Coordinates of C-alpha atoms (C1' of nucleotides) in Angstrom, one line a residue:
Chain A
M1 CA 8.9 -13.9 12.1
R2 CA 8.7 -12.8 8.5
I3 CA 6.1 -10.2 7.6
A4 CA 5.4 -9.3 3.9
T5 CA 3.3 -6.4 2.7
W6 CA 2.1 -6.0 -0.9
N7 CA -0.3 -3.9 -2.8
I8 CA -1.4 -6.7 -5.1
N9 CA -3.8 -4.6 -7.3
S10 CA -6.5 -7.3 -7.6
V11 CA -6.0 -10.5 -5.6
R12 CA -8.1 -12.5 -8.1
L13 CA -6.1 -11.4 -11.1
R14 CA -2.8 -11.8 -9.4
L15 CA -3.3 -14.9 -7.2
P16 CA -0.7 -16.9 -9.1
R17 CA 1.9 -14.2 -8.4
A18 CA 0.9 -14.2 -4.7
L19 CA 1.6 -18.0 -4.7
D20 CA 4.9 -17.3 -6.4
L21 CA 5.8 -14.8 -3.6
I22 CA 4.8 -17.3 -1.0
A23 CA 7.0 -20.0 -2.6
E24 CA 9.9 -17.6 -2.9
A25 CA 9.8 -15.6 0.3
A26 CA 7.8 -17.9 2.7
P27 CA 6.5 -15.1 4.9
D28 CA 4.7 -16.1 8.1
V29 CA 2.2 -13.3 7.6
L30 CA 1.3 -11.8 4.2
C31 CA -0.6 -8.4 4.2
L32 CA -2.3 -7.4 1.0
Q33 CA -3.8 -4.1 -0.2
E34 CA -6.0 -3.2 -3.1
T35 CA -7.5 -6.7 -3.2
K36 CA -10.4 -5.3 -5.2
A37 CA -12.7 -8.1 -4.1
L38 CA -15.7 -8.6 -2.0
E39 CA -15.1 -10.8 1.0
D40 CA -16.8 -13.8 -0.6
Q41 CA -14.7 -13.3 -3.7
F42 CA -11.4 -13.5 -1.8
P43 CA -9.5 -16.7 -2.8
A44 CA -9.5 -18.0 0.8
A45 CA -9.2 -21.6 -0.1
A46 CA -6.2 -21.1 -2.4
F47 CA -4.3 -19.3 0.4
A48 CA -5.4 -21.9 2.9
E49 CA -4.1 -24.7 0.7
A50 CA -0.8 -22.8 0.3
G51 CA -0.4 -22.9 4.1
Y52 CA -2.1 -19.7 5.1
P53 CA -5.4 -20.8 6.7
H54 CA -5.6 -17.9 9.2
Q55 CA -7.1 -14.9 7.5
A56 CA -8.7 -11.5 8.1
V57 CA -10.3 -10.2 5.0
V58 CA -12.0 -6.8 4.4
G59 CA -13.4 -6.1 1.0
M60 CA -15.8 -4.1 -1.1
K61 CA -17.0 -4.2 -4.7
G62 CA -14.4 -3.2 -7.2
Y63 CA -12.0 -1.0 -5.2
N64 CA -9.7 -1.0 -2.2
G65 CA -9.8 -4.0 0.1
V66 CA -7.2 -5.3 2.6
A67 CA -6.4 -8.8 3.8
V68 CA -4.0 -10.6 6.2
V69 CA -3.3 -14.3 5.5
S70 CA -1.1 -16.1 8.0
R71 CA 0.6 -19.4 8.8
L72 CA 0.4 -18.5 12.4
P73 CA -2.9 -18.1 14.3
I74 CA -4.3 -14.5 14.1
E75 CA -7.2 -12.9 15.9
E76 CA -8.8 -9.9 14.2
T77 CA -8.8 -7.0 16.6
E78 CA -10.5 -4.3 14.5
R79 CA -11.6 -3.1 11.1
R80 CA -11.7 0.6 11.4
E81 CA -13.8 2.7 9.0
F82 CA -11.9 6.0 8.7
C83 CA -13.7 9.2 7.7
G84 CA -17.0 7.4 8.2
R85 CA -16.6 5.5 5.0
A86 CA -16.9 1.7 4.7
D87 CA -14.2 1.6 2.2
A88 CA -12.1 -1.4 3.3
R89 CA -8.8 0.3 4.0
H90 CA -7.9 -1.2 7.4
V91 CA -7.8 -4.4 9.3
S92 CA -5.8 -5.2 12.4
V93 CA -4.9 -8.6 13.9
R94 CA -3.1 -10.0 16.9
I95 CA -0.4 -12.4 15.7
D96 CA -0.3 -15.6 17.7
G97 CA -1.0 -13.9 21.0
G98 CA 1.9 -11.5 20.3
P99 CA 2.2 -8.1 18.6
E100 CA -0.8 -6.4 17.0
L101 CA -0.5 -5.7 13.3
H102 CA -2.3 -3.0 11.4
N103 CA -2.7 -3.4 7.7
L104 CA -3.5 -0.1 5.9
Y105 CA -4.4 1.2 2.5
V106 CA -4.2 5.0 2.7
P107 CA -6.2 6.9 0.0
A108 CA -4.1 7.9 -3.0
G109 CA -5.4 11.4 -3.0
G110 CA -6.1 12.1 -6.7
D111 CA -4.0 14.4 -8.9
V112 CA -4.2 17.9 -7.5
P113 CA -2.5 18.5 -4.1
D114 CA -5.1 21.1 -2.9
P115 CA -7.7 20.0 -0.4
Q116 CA -10.0 22.9 -1.5
A117 CA -10.0 22.0 -5.2
N118 CA -9.6 18.2 -4.8
P119 CA -11.9 16.2 -2.5
K120 CA -9.7 13.1 -2.8
F121 CA -6.8 15.0 -1.4
A122 CA -8.9 16.4 1.4
H123 CA -10.0 12.8 2.1
K124 CA -6.4 11.7 2.2
L125 CA -5.4 14.4 4.7
E126 CA -8.5 13.7 6.9
F127 CA -7.7 10.0 6.8
L128 CA -4.2 10.7 8.0
A129 CA -5.4 13.0 10.8
E130 CA -7.9 10.5 12.0
L131 CA -5.4 7.7 11.9
R132 CA -3.1 9.8 14.1
R133 CA -5.8 10.7 16.6
W134 CA -7.2 7.1 16.7
L135 CA -3.8 5.6 17.4
A136 CA -3.0 8.2 20.1
D137 CA -6.4 7.6 21.7
T138 CA -6.6 3.8 21.6
R139 CA -3.0 2.5 21.5
S140 CA 0.3 3.1 23.4
A141 CA 3.9 3.4 22.3
A142 CA 4.7 0.7 24.9
Q143 CA 2.7 -1.9 23.0
P144 CA 4.5 -4.1 20.6
M145 CA 2.8 -3.3 17.3
I146 CA 3.5 -3.5 13.6
L147 CA 2.0 -1.1 11.0
V148 CA 2.2 -2.0 7.3
G149 CA 0.7 -1.1 4.1
D150 CA 0.4 1.2 1.1
L151 CA 0.6 4.5 2.8
N152 CA 0.7 6.3 -0.6
I153 CA 3.3 8.7 0.7
A154 CA 7.1 8.7 0.0
P155 CA 8.5 10.7 3.0
L156 CA 12.2 11.0 2.3
E157 CA 14.1 12.7 -0.5
T158 CA 15.6 9.4 -1.5
D159 CA 12.1 7.8 -1.5
V160 CA 11.4 9.4 -4.9
W161 CA 13.3 9.6 -8.2
S162 CA 13.4 13.4 -8.0
H163 CA 12.7 15.3 -4.8
K164 CA 12.6 18.6 -6.6
Q165 CA 10.2 17.5 -9.3
L166 CA 7.9 15.7 -7.0
L167 CA 7.4 18.4 -4.3
D168 CA 4.1 19.4 -6.0
V169 CA 3.1 15.8 -6.8
V170 CA 0.6 14.0 -4.6
S171 CA 2.5 11.4 -2.5
H172 CA 5.5 13.6 -1.8
T173 CA 4.1 17.1 -1.0
P174 CA 5.3 18.6 2.3
V175 CA 1.8 18.6 3.8
E176 CA 1.5 14.8 3.3
V177 CA 5.0 14.1 4.5
D178 CA 4.3 16.2 7.6
A179 CA 1.1 14.3 8.2
L180 CA 2.9 11.0 7.9
C181 CA 5.7 12.1 10.2
G182 CA 3.1 13.3 12.7
I183 CA 1.6 9.8 12.9
Q184 CA 5.1 8.3 13.2
A185 CA 6.0 10.7 16.0
G186 CA 2.7 10.0 17.8
L187 CA 3.6 6.5 19.1
G188 CA 7.3 6.7 18.2
W189 CA 6.9 4.4 15.3
V190 CA 10.2 3.2 13.8
D191 CA 10.5 2.9 10.0
A192 CA 11.7 -0.7 10.0
V193 CA 12.9 -0.5 6.4
R194 CA 15.0 2.7 6.8
H195 CA 16.2 1.3 10.1
R196 CA 18.2 -1.2 8.0
I197 CA 18.6 0.5 4.7
P198 CA 20.3 4.0 5.0
A199 CA 18.4 7.1 4.0
E200 CA 21.2 7.9 1.6
Q201 CA 20.2 5.0 -0.6
R202 CA 17.4 5.5 -3.0
L203 CA 14.6 3.0 -2.5
Y204 CA 11.3 2.5 -4.3
T205 CA 8.4 0.1 -4.0
W206 CA 6.1 1.5 -6.8
W207 CA 6.7 2.3 -10.4
S208 CA 3.9 3.7 -12.6
Y209 CA 2.3 1.4 -15.3
R210 CA 2.5 4.4 -17.6
A211 CA 6.2 4.4 -18.1
R212 CA 7.4 3.0 -21.4
D213 CA 10.1 1.2 -19.6
W214 CA 9.8 1.2 -15.8
A215 CA 13.2 -0.2 -15.1
L216 CA 15.0 2.0 -17.6
S217 CA 13.4 5.3 -16.5
D218 CA 13.3 4.0 -12.9
R219 CA 11.0 6.8 -11.8
G220 CA 9.8 5.1 -8.6
R221 CA 8.5 6.0 -5.2
R222 CA 8.6 4.3 -1.8
L223 CA 4.9 4.2 -1.0
D224 CA 4.8 0.9 0.9
H225 CA 6.0 0.8 4.5
V226 CA 6.6 -1.3 7.5
W227 CA 6.8 0.4 10.9
V228 CA 7.2 -1.0 14.4
T229 CA 6.7 0.5 17.8
P230 CA 9.7 1.1 20.1
P231 CA 9.5 -2.3 21.9
L232 CA 10.1 -4.0 18.5
A233 CA 12.7 -1.7 17.1
G234 CA 15.5 -3.9 18.3
A235 CA 13.8 -7.0 16.8
V236 CA 14.0 -5.7 13.2
D237 CA 16.4 -8.1 11.5
G238 CA 16.6 -8.3 7.7
V239 CA 14.5 -6.2 5.3
S240 CA 14.1 -6.5 1.6
V241 CA 12.2 -4.9 -1.3
L242 CA 11.4 -7.3 -4.1
R243 CA 12.2 -5.0 -7.0
A244 CA 12.2 -8.0 -9.3
A245 CA 8.5 -8.5 -8.8
R246 CA 7.8 -5.3 -10.9
G247 CA 9.2 -7.3 -13.8
W248 CA 7.0 -10.3 -13.3
E249 CA 4.4 -11.3 -15.9
K250 CA 1.2 -9.4 -15.2
A251 CA 3.0 -7.4 -12.4
S252 CA 1.4 -5.2 -9.9
D253 CA 2.6 -1.6 -10.0
H254 CA 3.8 -2.1 -6.4
V255 CA 6.3 -4.7 -5.2
P256 CA 6.4 -6.7 -1.9
V257 CA 8.3 -5.4 1.1
I258 CA 9.5 -8.0 3.5
V259 CA 10.7 -7.6 7.1
D260 CA 12.1 -10.2 9.5
L261 CA 11.6 -9.7 13.2
K262 CA 13.4 -11.6 15.9
L263 CA 10.6 -12.1 18.4
Chain B
dA1 C1' 1.5 21.0 -20.6
dT2 C1' 0.2 16.5 -21.6
dG3 C1' -0.3 11.7 -21.9
dG4 C1' 1.0 7.5 -20.8
dT5 C1' -1.3 2.0 -18.5
dT6 C1' -4.0 -1.1 -15.6
dG7 C1' -8.1 -3.2 -13.2
dA8 C1' -13.1 -3.8 -12.2
dG9 C1' -17.2 -3.6 -14.0
dG10 C1' -19.7 -2.1 -16.9
dT11 C1' -20.8 1.6 -21.1
dT12 C1' -16.3 5.1 -16.6
dC13 C1' -13.9 5.6 -12.3
dA14 C1' -9.8 5.0 -9.5
dA15 C1' -5.1 4.7 -9.3

DNA sequence: ATGGTTGAGGTTCAA
Protein backbone atom coordinates (compact mmCIF):
# COMPACT_ATOMS: atom_id res chain seq x y z
CA MET A 1 0.00 0.00 0.00
CA ARG A 2 1.40 3.35 -1.01
CA ILE A 3 0.51 6.39 1.10
CA ALA A 4 1.37 9.91 0.00
CA THR A 5 1.06 13.08 2.07
CA TRP A 6 1.36 16.59 0.69
CA ASN A 7 0.70 20.11 1.91
CA ILE A 8 -0.71 21.26 -1.41
CA ASN A 9 -1.27 24.93 -0.43
CA SER A 10 -4.59 25.35 -2.29
CA VAL A 11 -6.09 22.26 -3.89
CA ARG A 12 -7.95 24.34 -6.46
CA LEU A 13 -4.90 26.23 -7.67
CA ARG A 14 -2.69 23.15 -7.66
CA LEU A 15 -5.08 20.43 -8.85
CA PRO A 16 -3.04 19.89 -12.07
CA ARG A 17 0.08 19.24 -9.95
CA ALA A 18 -1.86 16.77 -7.82
CA LEU A 19 -2.87 14.91 -10.97
CA ASP A 20 0.80 14.92 -12.05
CA LEU A 21 1.72 13.44 -8.69
CA ILE A 22 -0.93 10.75 -9.10
CA ALA A 23 0.36 9.91 -12.58
CA GLU A 24 3.97 9.80 -11.38
CA ALA A 25 3.69 8.08 -8.00
CA ALA A 26 0.33 6.29 -8.18
CA PRO A 27 -0.37 6.32 -4.43
CA ASP A 28 -3.24 4.20 -3.16
CA VAL A 29 -4.11 6.90 -0.65
CA LEU A 30 -3.30 10.60 -1.03
CA CYS A 31 -3.51 12.85 2.03
CA LEU A 32 -3.64 16.61 1.50
CA GLN A 33 -3.24 19.57 3.84
CA GLU A 34 -3.90 23.28 3.37
CA THR A 35 -6.54 22.61 0.76
CA LYS A 36 -7.91 26.13 1.42
CA ALA A 37 -11.32 25.17 0.11
CA LEU A 38 -14.80 24.72 1.47
CA GLU A 39 -16.00 21.15 1.18
CA ASP A 40 -18.23 21.95 -1.79
CA GLN A 41 -15.28 23.71 -3.47
CA PHE A 42 -13.11 20.58 -3.27
CA PRO A 43 -12.45 19.13 -6.77
CA ALA A 44 -14.03 15.80 -5.87
CA ALA A 45 -15.03 14.89 -9.42
CA ALA A 46 -11.52 15.44 -10.78
CA PHE A 47 -10.00 13.11 -8.18
CA ALA A 48 -12.76 10.55 -8.76
CA GLU A 49 -12.06 10.62 -12.51
CA ALA A 50 -8.37 10.12 -11.77
CA GLY A 51 -9.23 6.92 -9.91
CA TYR A 52 -9.72 8.25 -6.39
CA PRO A 53 -13.47 8.09 -5.79
CA HIS A 54 -13.24 7.40 -2.06
CA GLN A 55 -12.81 10.69 -0.24
CA ALA A 56 -12.93 12.30 3.17
CA VAL A 57 -12.87 16.08 2.94
CA VAL A 58 -12.83 18.68 5.72
CA GLY A 59 -12.71 22.31 4.71
CA MET A 60 -13.31 25.90 5.70
CA LYS A 61 -13.25 29.21 3.90
CA GLY A 62 -9.83 30.38 2.80
CA TYR A 63 -7.53 28.61 5.25
CA ASN A 64 -6.44 25.19 6.46
CA GLY A 65 -8.41 22.17 5.24
CA VAL A 66 -7.44 18.50 4.98
CA ALA A 67 -8.55 15.71 2.69
CA VAL A 68 -7.94 12.03 2.01
CA VAL A 69 -8.61 10.71 -1.50
CA SER A 70 -8.23 7.00 -2.10
CA ARG A 71 -8.35 4.25 -4.69
CA LEU A 72 -9.27 1.87 -1.89
CA PRO A 73 -12.52 2.13 0.05
CA ILE A 74 -12.18 4.33 3.13
CA GLU A 75 -14.54 4.96 5.97
CA GLU A 76 -14.28 8.23 7.85
CA THR A 77 -13.78 7.54 11.55
CA GLU A 78 -13.50 11.06 12.97
CA ARG A 79 -12.95 14.72 12.26
CA ARG A 80 -11.56 16.12 15.49
CA GLU A 81 -11.86 19.80 16.31
CA PHE A 82 -8.83 20.49 18.47
CA CYS A 83 -8.77 23.41 20.91
CA GLY A 84 -12.51 23.85 20.40
CA ARG A 85 -11.96 25.35 16.97
CA ALA A 86 -13.68 24.21 13.80
CA ASP A 87 -10.56 24.90 11.79
CA ALA A 88 -10.36 21.82 9.56
CA ARG A 89 -7.03 20.40 10.72
CA HIS A 90 -7.83 16.72 11.13
CA VAL A 91 -9.64 13.85 9.51
CA SER A 92 -9.17 10.15 10.12
CA VAL A 93 -10.27 7.20 8.02
CA ARG A 94 -10.14 3.43 8.12
CA ILE A 95 -8.49 2.12 4.95
CA ASP A 96 -10.29 -0.81 3.40
CA GLY A 97 -11.17 -2.34 6.77
CA GLY A 98 -7.49 -2.21 7.79
CA PRO A 99 -5.38 0.44 9.51
CA GLU A 100 -6.77 3.75 10.68
CA LEU A 101 -5.07 6.77 9.13
CA HIS A 102 -4.92 10.22 10.73
CA ASN A 103 -4.33 13.20 8.47
CA LEU A 104 -3.21 16.29 10.39
CA TYR A 105 -2.37 19.91 9.77
CA VAL A 106 -0.74 21.24 12.94
CA PRO A 107 -0.90 25.04 13.43
CA ALA A 108 2.23 26.79 12.13
CA GLY A 109 2.54 28.87 15.29
CA GLY A 110 3.38 32.35 14.02
CA ASP A 111 6.78 33.99 14.26
CA VAL A 112 7.56 34.49 17.96
CA PRO A 113 8.30 31.30 19.93
CA ASP A 114 6.76 32.59 23.16
CA PRO A 115 3.26 31.44 24.15
CA GLN A 116 2.80 34.52 26.39
CA ALA A 117 3.56 36.98 23.63
CA ASN A 118 2.19 35.03 20.67
CA PRO A 119 -1.30 33.46 20.79
CA LYS A 120 -0.54 31.43 17.65
CA PHE A 121 2.38 29.75 19.34
CA ALA A 122 0.23 29.11 22.42
CA HIS A 123 -2.39 27.54 20.13
CA LYS A 124 0.24 25.31 18.53
CA LEU A 125 1.41 24.03 21.92
CA GLU A 126 -2.20 23.52 23.10
CA PHE A 127 -3.00 21.66 19.90
CA LEU A 128 -0.04 19.32 20.42
CA ALA A 129 -0.92 18.72 24.08
CA GLU A 130 -4.52 17.93 23.17
CA LEU A 131 -3.45 15.62 20.36
CA ARG A 132 -1.27 13.71 22.78
CA ARG A 133 -4.04 13.40 25.39
CA TRP A 134 -6.68 12.48 22.82
CA LEU A 135 -4.58 9.73 21.24
CA ALA A 136 -3.70 8.33 24.68
CA ASP A 137 -7.35 8.40 25.78
CA THR A 138 -8.96 6.99 22.63
CA ARG A 139 -6.37 4.87 20.83
CA SER A 140 -3.87 2.15 21.69
CA ALA A 141 -0.33 1.33 20.62
CA ALA A 142 -1.53 -2.15 19.68
CA GLN A 143 -3.77 -0.77 16.92
CA PRO A 144 -2.28 -0.61 13.42
CA MET A 145 -2.42 3.11 12.65
CA ILE A 146 -0.78 5.61 10.35
CA LEU A 147 -0.39 9.30 11.17
CA VAL A 148 0.56 11.69 8.39
CA GLY A 149 0.59 15.35 7.70
CA ASP A 150 2.17 18.74 7.98
CA LEU A 151 3.16 18.68 11.64
CA ASN A 152 4.99 22.02 11.26
CA ILE A 153 7.87 20.76 13.42
CA ALA A 154 11.32 19.58 12.31
CA PRO A 155 12.46 17.42 15.25
CA LEU A 156 15.99 16.29 14.37
CA GLU A 157 19.12 18.38 13.90
CA THR A 158 19.35 17.02 10.37
CA ASP A 159 15.72 18.00 9.70
CA VAL A 160 16.79 21.63 9.31
CA TRP A 161 19.49 23.42 7.34
CA SER A 162 21.07 24.78 10.53
CA HIS A 163 20.23 23.38 13.95
CA LYS A 164 22.04 26.21 15.71
CA GLN A 165 20.41 28.99 13.74
CA LEU A 166 16.92 27.53 14.03
CA LEU A 167 16.87 26.77 17.76
CA ASP A 168 14.92 30.02 18.28
CA VAL A 169 12.84 29.69 15.13
CA VAL A 170 9.28 28.38 15.34
CA SER A 171 9.24 24.80 14.00
CA HIS A 172 12.54 23.76 15.60
CA THR A 173 12.42 25.14 19.16
CA PRO A 174 13.07 22.65 21.98
CA VAL A 175 9.58 23.10 23.43
CA GLU A 176 7.97 22.11 20.13
CA VAL A 177 10.35 19.23 19.55
CA ASP A 178 9.66 17.99 23.09
CA ALA A 179 5.91 18.19 22.47
CA LEU A 180 6.23 16.23 19.23
CA CYS A 181 8.44 13.61 20.84
CA GLY A 182 5.92 13.34 23.67
CA ILE A 183 3.15 12.50 21.19
CA GLN A 184 5.45 10.00 19.50
CA ALA A 185 6.33 8.34 22.80
CA GLY A 186 2.69 8.15 23.84
CA LEU A 187 1.70 5.35 21.48
CA GLY A 188 5.23 4.36 20.49
CA TRP A 189 4.82 5.90 17.05
CA VAL A 190 7.64 5.07 14.66
CA ASP A 191 8.86 7.78 12.29
CA ALA A 192 8.49 5.76 9.08
CA VAL A 193 10.70 8.07 7.04
CA ARG A 194 13.60 8.08 9.52
CA HIS A 195 13.09 4.33 9.89
CA ARG A 196 14.45 4.03 6.34
CA ILE A 197 16.54 7.19 5.88
CA PRO A 198 19.26 7.52 8.52
CA ALA A 199 19.18 10.48 10.88
CA GLU A 200 22.69 11.41 9.74
CA GLN A 201 21.30 12.35 6.35
CA ARG A 202 19.81 15.83 5.96
CA LEU A 203 16.23 15.66 4.78
CA TYR A 204 13.75 18.46 4.07
CA THR A 205 10.15 18.60 2.85
CA TRP A 206 9.62 22.37 2.87
CA TRP A 207 11.49 25.33 1.45
CA SER A 208 10.30 28.91 1.92
CA TYR A 209 8.81 30.82 -0.99
CA ARG A 210 10.89 33.77 0.13
CA ALA A 211 14.28 32.42 -0.86
CA ARG A 212 15.73 33.90 -4.02
CA ASP A 213 16.79 30.42 -5.11
CA TRP A 214 15.36 27.66 -2.91
CA ALA A 215 17.57 24.93 -4.42
CA LEU A 216 20.79 26.92 -4.26
CA SER A 217 20.39 28.14 -0.68
CA ASP A 218 18.67 24.86 0.27
CA ARG A 219 17.46 26.24 3.58
CA GLY A 220 14.82 23.58 4.07
CA ARG A 221 13.05 21.93 6.97
CA ARG A 222 11.42 18.51 7.38
CA LEU A 223 7.93 19.54 8.49
CA ASP A 224 5.90 16.77 6.84
CA HIS A 225 5.80 13.35 8.43
CA VAL A 226 4.56 9.78 8.22
CA TRP A 227 4.37 7.79 11.44
CA VAL A 228 3.11 4.28 12.12
CA THR A 229 2.25 2.42 15.32
CA PRO A 230 4.44 -0.55 16.38
CA PRO A 231 2.31 -3.22 14.65
CA LEU A 232 3.12 -1.54 11.30
CA ALA A 233 6.80 -0.73 11.94
CA GLY A 234 7.95 -3.88 10.20
CA ALA A 235 5.68 -3.16 7.24
CA VAL A 236 7.47 0.07 6.28
CA ASP A 237 9.11 -0.64 2.95
CA GLY A 238 10.27 2.18 0.70
CA VAL A 239 10.05 5.86 1.55
CA SER A 240 10.69 8.86 -0.65
CA VAL A 241 10.57 12.63 -0.53
CA LEU A 242 9.78 14.21 -3.91
CA ARG A 243 12.26 17.07 -3.72
CA ALA A 244 11.80 17.68 -7.45
CA ALA A 245 8.22 18.76 -6.79
CA ARG A 246 9.55 21.99 -5.24
CA GLY A 247 10.79 22.90 -8.71
CA TRP A 248 7.50 22.26 -10.48
CA GLU A 249 5.73 25.14 -12.16
CA LYS A 250 3.48 26.84 -9.59
CA ALA A 251 4.99 24.65 -6.87
CA SER A 252 3.73 24.30 -3.33
CA ASP A 253 6.29 25.28 -0.69
CA HIS A 254 5.98 21.68 0.60
CA VAL A 255 6.79 18.50 -1.36
CA PRO A 256 5.04 15.11 -1.21
CA VAL A 257 6.28 12.38 1.13
CA ILE A 258 5.57 8.81 0.04
CA VAL A 259 5.69 5.64 2.13
CA ASP A 260 5.13 2.07 0.97
CA LEU A 261 3.73 -0.41 3.47
CA LYS A 262 3.73 -4.17 3.04
CA LEU A 263 0.36 -5.05 4.50
C1' DA B 1 17.68 43.32 12.22
C1' DT B 2 15.07 42.91 8.25
C1' DG B 3 12.77 41.37 4.30
C1' DG B 4 11.84 38.26 1.23
C1' DT B 5 6.91 35.22 -1.61
C1' DT B 6 2.51 32.93 -2.07
C1' DG B 7 -2.67 32.15 -1.64
C1' DA B 8 -7.48 33.43 -0.58
C1' DG B 9 -10.37 36.84 -0.64
C1' DG B 10 -11.05 40.87 -0.54
C1' DT B 11 -9.21 46.22 0.41
C1' DT B 12 -5.36 42.03 4.89
C1' DC B 13 -4.37 37.76 7.12
C1' DA B 14 -1.89 33.43 7.42
C1' DA B 15 1.95 30.95 6.28
